[in-house]
């Protein structure tokens, strides 16, 4: 039975974050600094919270870890909650995203251990292959810095566009050098890309949002990001200084255990790939 509190972006915007987190018991500071209490981990629902729930239900008790999982549907609150001590750790992001977030927000979040990769994919409800995309087709892509650049690199790797020389992890549609299909790009919040599939010709969708909507990336993607040498592995992260918290170290060991690897392989069938 899952013991997980779901917090949507809309609810958070309405100011319910403090209530949702303080309801766990104790002060906000206690969540991160009291290593005698439960380790509260902020996570995206799929696959991060599912993996954590597996650890909680099957491995944590035997290892002596009191684990509590909180689900967030946005990519901002898990880091700000980790920074202010509302939660003790988070599990939802990759290194390029974290680097960009720390730089722009002045936060001090650091990775602990990399667990898995969710390949980014291009999907469509209207065509069955990239060759079938018509000239002038509209493609939705995530609007955050890292995932937008990642999306454009995916499209470039499949020959749909060519990016200007030297473009890095901050590429935008303005950095496209060649666009033979004259694709039009619609920039939306990452969580909205999968919901836009009925309104656009195709969309680049993050793996977690694809899976949570019933899409099977390994089967349904028109094109899928390669896992080889990818810098986009998702990791457990904490505020700098908390890396040696015994609860965090214990969770890191469990998340990279053979049991978790088998769970990932069996449940996600190649749509989520263990990184250890």
Short mmCIF file of C-alpha atoms in Angstrom, two decimals, residues 132-257:
data_model
loop_
_atom_site.label_atom_id
_atom_site.label_comp_id
_atom_site.label_asym_id
_atom_site.label_seq_id
_atom_site.Cartn_x
_atom_site.Cartn_y
_atom_site.Cartn_z
CA UNK A 132 5.54 11.19 -42.55
CA UNK A 133 5.89 14.60 -40.88
CA UNK A 134 4.77 17.15 -43.44
CA UNK A 135 6.52 20.38 -44.30
CA UNK A 136 5.61 23.02 -41.74
CA UNK A 137 4.61 20.48 -39.07
CA UNK A 138 4.35 21.78 -35.52
CA UNK A 139 6.48 20.08 -32.87
CA UNK A 140 6.04 20.75 -29.15
CA UNK A 141 9.23 20.82 -27.07
CA UNK A 142 9.89 21.50 -23.36
CA UNK A 143 10.54 25.17 -22.60
CA UNK A 144 13.09 24.77 -19.79
CA UNK A 145 16.68 25.45 -20.83
CA UNK A 146 18.14 21.96 -20.52
CA UNK A 147 15.26 19.89 -21.88
CA UNK A 148 14.71 22.27 -24.79
CA UNK A 149 18.34 21.92 -25.85
CA UNK A 150 18.18 18.18 -25.26
CA UNK A 151 15.09 17.96 -27.49
CA UNK A 152 16.72 19.88 -30.30
CA UNK A 153 19.82 17.69 -30.08
CA UNK A 154 17.61 14.60 -30.36
CA UNK A 155 15.96 15.98 -33.51
CA UNK A 156 19.35 16.96 -34.91
CA UNK A 157 20.75 13.47 -34.25
CA UNK A 158 17.99 12.05 -36.45
CA UNK A 159 18.58 14.55 -39.27
CA UNK A 160 15.35 16.52 -38.81
CA UNK A 161 17.27 19.74 -38.16
CA UNK A 162 20.88 20.92 -38.06
CA UNK A 163 22.12 23.04 -35.18
CA UNK A 164 24.74 25.77 -35.46
CA UNK A 165 28.31 24.73 -34.70
CA UNK A 166 29.28 24.93 -31.05
CA UNK A 167 25.75 24.97 -29.69
CA UNK A 168 25.69 23.43 -26.22
CA UNK A 169 23.17 22.73 -23.48
CA UNK A 170 21.38 26.07 -23.97
CA UNK A 171 20.29 25.60 -27.56
CA UNK A 172 16.96 27.15 -28.62
CA UNK A 173 15.09 27.13 -31.94
CA UNK A 174 17.04 30.28 -32.82
CA UNK A 175 20.16 28.09 -32.96
CA UNK A 176 18.82 25.95 -35.80
CA UNK A 177 21.02 26.29 -38.89
CA UNK A 178 19.00 24.09 -41.24
CA UNK A 179 15.35 23.07 -41.05
CA UNK A 180 14.55 21.17 -44.27
CA UNK A 181 11.00 20.27 -43.19
CA UNK A 182 10.37 23.87 -42.04
CA UNK A 183 9.23 22.56 -38.66
CA UNK A 184 7.52 25.02 -36.33
CA UNK A 185 8.35 24.67 -32.64
CA UNK A 186 5.84 25.20 -29.84
CA UNK A 187 7.61 25.72 -26.52
CA UNK A 188 5.57 24.46 -23.54
CA UNK A 189 6.20 23.36 -19.97
CA UNK A 190 7.73 19.87 -19.94
CA UNK A 191 4.70 18.42 -18.14
CA UNK A 192 2.43 19.75 -20.91
CA UNK A 193 4.24 18.19 -23.88
CA UNK A 194 2.42 14.87 -23.63
CA UNK A 195 -0.92 16.67 -23.25
CA UNK A 196 -0.21 18.67 -26.40
CA UNK A 197 -0.06 15.61 -28.64
CA UNK A 198 -3.64 16.09 -29.86
CA UNK A 199 -2.93 19.72 -30.77
CA UNK A 200 0.41 19.40 -32.57
CA UNK A 201 1.88 17.09 -35.17
CA UNK A 202 4.49 15.68 -32.79
CA UNK A 203 6.01 16.37 -29.39
CA UNK A 204 9.29 15.66 -27.64
CA UNK A 205 8.38 14.24 -24.24
CA UNK A 206 10.47 13.48 -21.16
CA UNK A 207 10.45 9.80 -20.27
CA UNK A 208 8.71 10.18 -16.92
CA UNK A 209 5.78 12.07 -18.44
CA UNK A 210 5.52 9.62 -21.32
CA UNK A 211 5.41 6.59 -19.02
CA UNK A 212 2.93 8.14 -16.60
CA UNK A 213 0.55 8.80 -19.51
CA UNK A 214 0.61 5.19 -20.65
CA UNK A 215 3.15 5.62 -23.45
CA UNK A 216 5.83 2.95 -23.80
CA UNK A 217 8.93 4.83 -24.99
CA UNK A 218 10.83 1.75 -26.14
CA UNK A 219 7.87 0.82 -28.36
CA UNK A 220 5.96 4.02 -29.16
CA UNK A 221 8.62 6.66 -29.86
CA UNK A 222 9.17 7.80 -33.44
CA UNK A 223 12.75 8.46 -32.39
CA UNK A 224 14.34 7.78 -29.01
CA UNK A 225 17.40 9.22 -27.33
CA UNK A 226 20.41 6.92 -27.12
CA UNK A 227 21.38 5.80 -23.62
CA UNK A 228 25.03 5.39 -24.57
CA UNK A 229 27.32 7.92 -22.85
CA UNK A 230 24.30 10.00 -21.87
CA UNK A 231 24.83 12.86 -19.38
CA UNK A 232 21.15 12.73 -18.46
CA UNK A 233 21.11 10.01 -15.81
CA UNK A 234 18.68 10.77 -12.96
CA UNK A 235 20.08 10.79 -9.45
CA UNK A 236 19.34 11.06 -5.76
CA UNK A 237 20.28 14.59 -4.65
CA UNK A 238 20.61 16.52 -1.38
CA UNK A 239 21.56 19.97 -0.18
CA UNK A 240 25.33 20.28 0.00
CA UNK A 241 26.54 19.13 3.40
CA UNK A 242 23.96 16.37 3.76
CA UNK A 243 25.73 13.80 1.61
CA UNK A 244 26.98 11.89 4.68
CA UNK A 245 23.61 11.71 6.40
CA UNK A 246 23.40 7.98 7.27
CA UNK A 247 19.83 7.82 5.96
CA UNK A 248 20.94 9.25 2.61
CA UNK A 249 23.88 6.86 2.37
CA UNK A 250 21.60 3.93 3.14
CA UNK A 251 19.07 4.98 0.51
CA UNK A 252 21.84 5.42 -2.05
CA UNK A 253 22.96 1.84 -1.42
CA UNK A 254 19.42 0.50 -1.78
CA UNK A 255 18.71 2.48 -4.97
CA UNK A 256 21.74 0.90 -6.64
CA UNK A 257 21.11 -2.63 -5.41
#
